[in-house]
mmCIF file of C-alpha atoms in Angstrom:
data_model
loop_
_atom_site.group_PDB
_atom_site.id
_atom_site.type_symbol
_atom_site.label_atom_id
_atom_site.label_comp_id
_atom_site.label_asym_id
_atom_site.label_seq_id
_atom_site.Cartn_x
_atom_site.Cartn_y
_atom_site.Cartn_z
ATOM 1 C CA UNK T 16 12.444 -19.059 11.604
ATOM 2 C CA UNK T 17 10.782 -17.810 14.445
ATOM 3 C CA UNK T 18 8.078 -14.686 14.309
ATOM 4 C CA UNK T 19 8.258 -15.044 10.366
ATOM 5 C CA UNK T 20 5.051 -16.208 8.287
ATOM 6 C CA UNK T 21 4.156 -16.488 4.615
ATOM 7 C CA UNK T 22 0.751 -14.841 3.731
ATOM 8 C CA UNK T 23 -0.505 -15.319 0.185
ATOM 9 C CA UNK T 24 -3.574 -13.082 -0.839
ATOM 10 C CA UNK T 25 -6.875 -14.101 -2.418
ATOM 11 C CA UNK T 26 -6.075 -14.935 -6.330
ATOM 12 C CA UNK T 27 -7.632 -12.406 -8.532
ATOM 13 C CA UNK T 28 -10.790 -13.248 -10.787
ATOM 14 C CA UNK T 29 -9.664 -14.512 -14.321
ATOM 15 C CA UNK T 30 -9.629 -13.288 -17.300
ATOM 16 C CA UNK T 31 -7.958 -9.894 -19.095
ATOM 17 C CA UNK T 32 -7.836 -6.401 -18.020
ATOM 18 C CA UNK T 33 -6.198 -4.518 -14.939
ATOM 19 C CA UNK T 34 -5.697 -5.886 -11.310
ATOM 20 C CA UNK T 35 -5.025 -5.018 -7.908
ATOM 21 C CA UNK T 36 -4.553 -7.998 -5.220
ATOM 22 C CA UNK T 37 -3.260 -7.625 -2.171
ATOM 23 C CA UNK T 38 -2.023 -10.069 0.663
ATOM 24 C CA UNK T 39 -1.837 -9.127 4.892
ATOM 25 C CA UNK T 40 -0.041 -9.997 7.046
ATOM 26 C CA UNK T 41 -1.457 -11.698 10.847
ATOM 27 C CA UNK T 42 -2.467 -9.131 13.918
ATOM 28 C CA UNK T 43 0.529 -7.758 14.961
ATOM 29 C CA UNK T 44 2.816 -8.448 11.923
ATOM 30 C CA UNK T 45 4.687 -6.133 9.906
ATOM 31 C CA UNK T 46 5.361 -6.893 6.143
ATOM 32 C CA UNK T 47 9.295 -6.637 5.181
ATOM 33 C CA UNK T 48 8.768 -7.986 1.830
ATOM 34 C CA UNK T 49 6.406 -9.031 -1.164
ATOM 35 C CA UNK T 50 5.513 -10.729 -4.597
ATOM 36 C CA UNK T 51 3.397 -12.175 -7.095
ATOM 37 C CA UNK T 52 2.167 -14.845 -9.099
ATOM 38 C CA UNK T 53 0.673 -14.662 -12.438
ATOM 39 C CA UNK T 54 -1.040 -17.781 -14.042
ATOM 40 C CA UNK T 55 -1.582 -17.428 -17.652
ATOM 41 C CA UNK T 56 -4.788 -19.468 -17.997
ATOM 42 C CA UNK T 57 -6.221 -21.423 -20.752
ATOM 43 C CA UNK T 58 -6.205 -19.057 -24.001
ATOM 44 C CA UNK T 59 -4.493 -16.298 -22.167
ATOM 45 C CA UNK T 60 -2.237 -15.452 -25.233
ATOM 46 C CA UNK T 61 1.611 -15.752 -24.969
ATOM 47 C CA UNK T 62 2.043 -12.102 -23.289
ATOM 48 C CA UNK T 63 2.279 -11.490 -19.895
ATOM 49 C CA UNK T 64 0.836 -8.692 -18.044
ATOM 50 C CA UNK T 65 2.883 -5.881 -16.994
ATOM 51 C CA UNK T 66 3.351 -5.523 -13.376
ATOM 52 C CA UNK T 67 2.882 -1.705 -12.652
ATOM 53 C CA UNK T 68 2.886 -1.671 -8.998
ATOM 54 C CA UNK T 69 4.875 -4.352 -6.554
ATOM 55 C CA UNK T 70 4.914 -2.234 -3.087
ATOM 56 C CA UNK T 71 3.903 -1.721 0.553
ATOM 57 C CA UNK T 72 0.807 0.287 0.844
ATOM 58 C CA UNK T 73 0.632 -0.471 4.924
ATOM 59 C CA UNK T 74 2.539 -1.416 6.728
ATOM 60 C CA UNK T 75 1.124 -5.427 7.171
ATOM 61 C CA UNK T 76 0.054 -5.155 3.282
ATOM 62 C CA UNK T 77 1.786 -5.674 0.295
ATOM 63 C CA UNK T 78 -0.380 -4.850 -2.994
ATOM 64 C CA UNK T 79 0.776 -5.803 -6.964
ATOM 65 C CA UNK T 80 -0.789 -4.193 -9.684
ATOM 66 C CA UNK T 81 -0.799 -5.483 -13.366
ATOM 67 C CA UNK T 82 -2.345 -4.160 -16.936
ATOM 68 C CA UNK T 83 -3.362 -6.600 -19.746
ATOM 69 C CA UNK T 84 -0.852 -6.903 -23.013
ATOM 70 C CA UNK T 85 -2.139 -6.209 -26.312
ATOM 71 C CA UNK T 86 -2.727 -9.561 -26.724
ATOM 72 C CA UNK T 87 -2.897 -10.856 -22.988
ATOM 73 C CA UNK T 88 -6.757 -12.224 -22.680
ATOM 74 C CA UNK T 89 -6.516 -14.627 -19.212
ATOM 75 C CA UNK T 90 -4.747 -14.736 -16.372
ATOM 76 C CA UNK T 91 -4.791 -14.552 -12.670
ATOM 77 C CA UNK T 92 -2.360 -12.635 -9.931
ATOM 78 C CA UNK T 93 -2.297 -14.346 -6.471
ATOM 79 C CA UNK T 94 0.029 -11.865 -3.874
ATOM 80 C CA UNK T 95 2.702 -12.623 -1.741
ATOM 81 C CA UNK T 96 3.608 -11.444 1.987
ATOM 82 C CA UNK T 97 6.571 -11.761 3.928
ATOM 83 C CA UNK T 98 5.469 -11.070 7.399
ATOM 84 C CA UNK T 99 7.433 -10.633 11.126
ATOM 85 C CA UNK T 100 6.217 -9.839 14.394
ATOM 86 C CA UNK T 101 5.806 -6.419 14.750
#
């Protein structure tokens, strides 16, 4: 498709805890759409982390949030853009 790009976001650092990781979109690009990624890593439990936030924050940025399980100990969360020209 013409004017329409995929932008993925720098992964997040590993291990457990909360994260924020956002991806952009090119100059002059709108995002109309997002996701994620999560890697459970070696002796990252069997839990996932909970996404808490999956949203637009600007409008060429989409932004996921996540929170540790109880037992969630390492992972990484790479984001996802869907971009058009703007």
């Amino acid at each position: 498709m013409s004017g329409v790009s995929f932008e993925s976001g720098t992964p997040s650092s590993t291990g457990s805890g909360s994260k924020t990781v956002t991806a952009s979109c090119p100059s002059g690009k709108l995002a109309v759409a997002g996701g994620h990624l999560i890697e459970m890593l070696s002796g990252g439990g069997s839990e996932p982390p909970f996404i808490l936030e999956s949203r637009l924050t600007a409008p060429d940025t989409w932004t996921i949030a996540t929170r540790a399980g109880v037992i969630t100990s390492n992972y990484r969360v790479t984001a996802y853009a869907v971009c058009i020209d703007g």
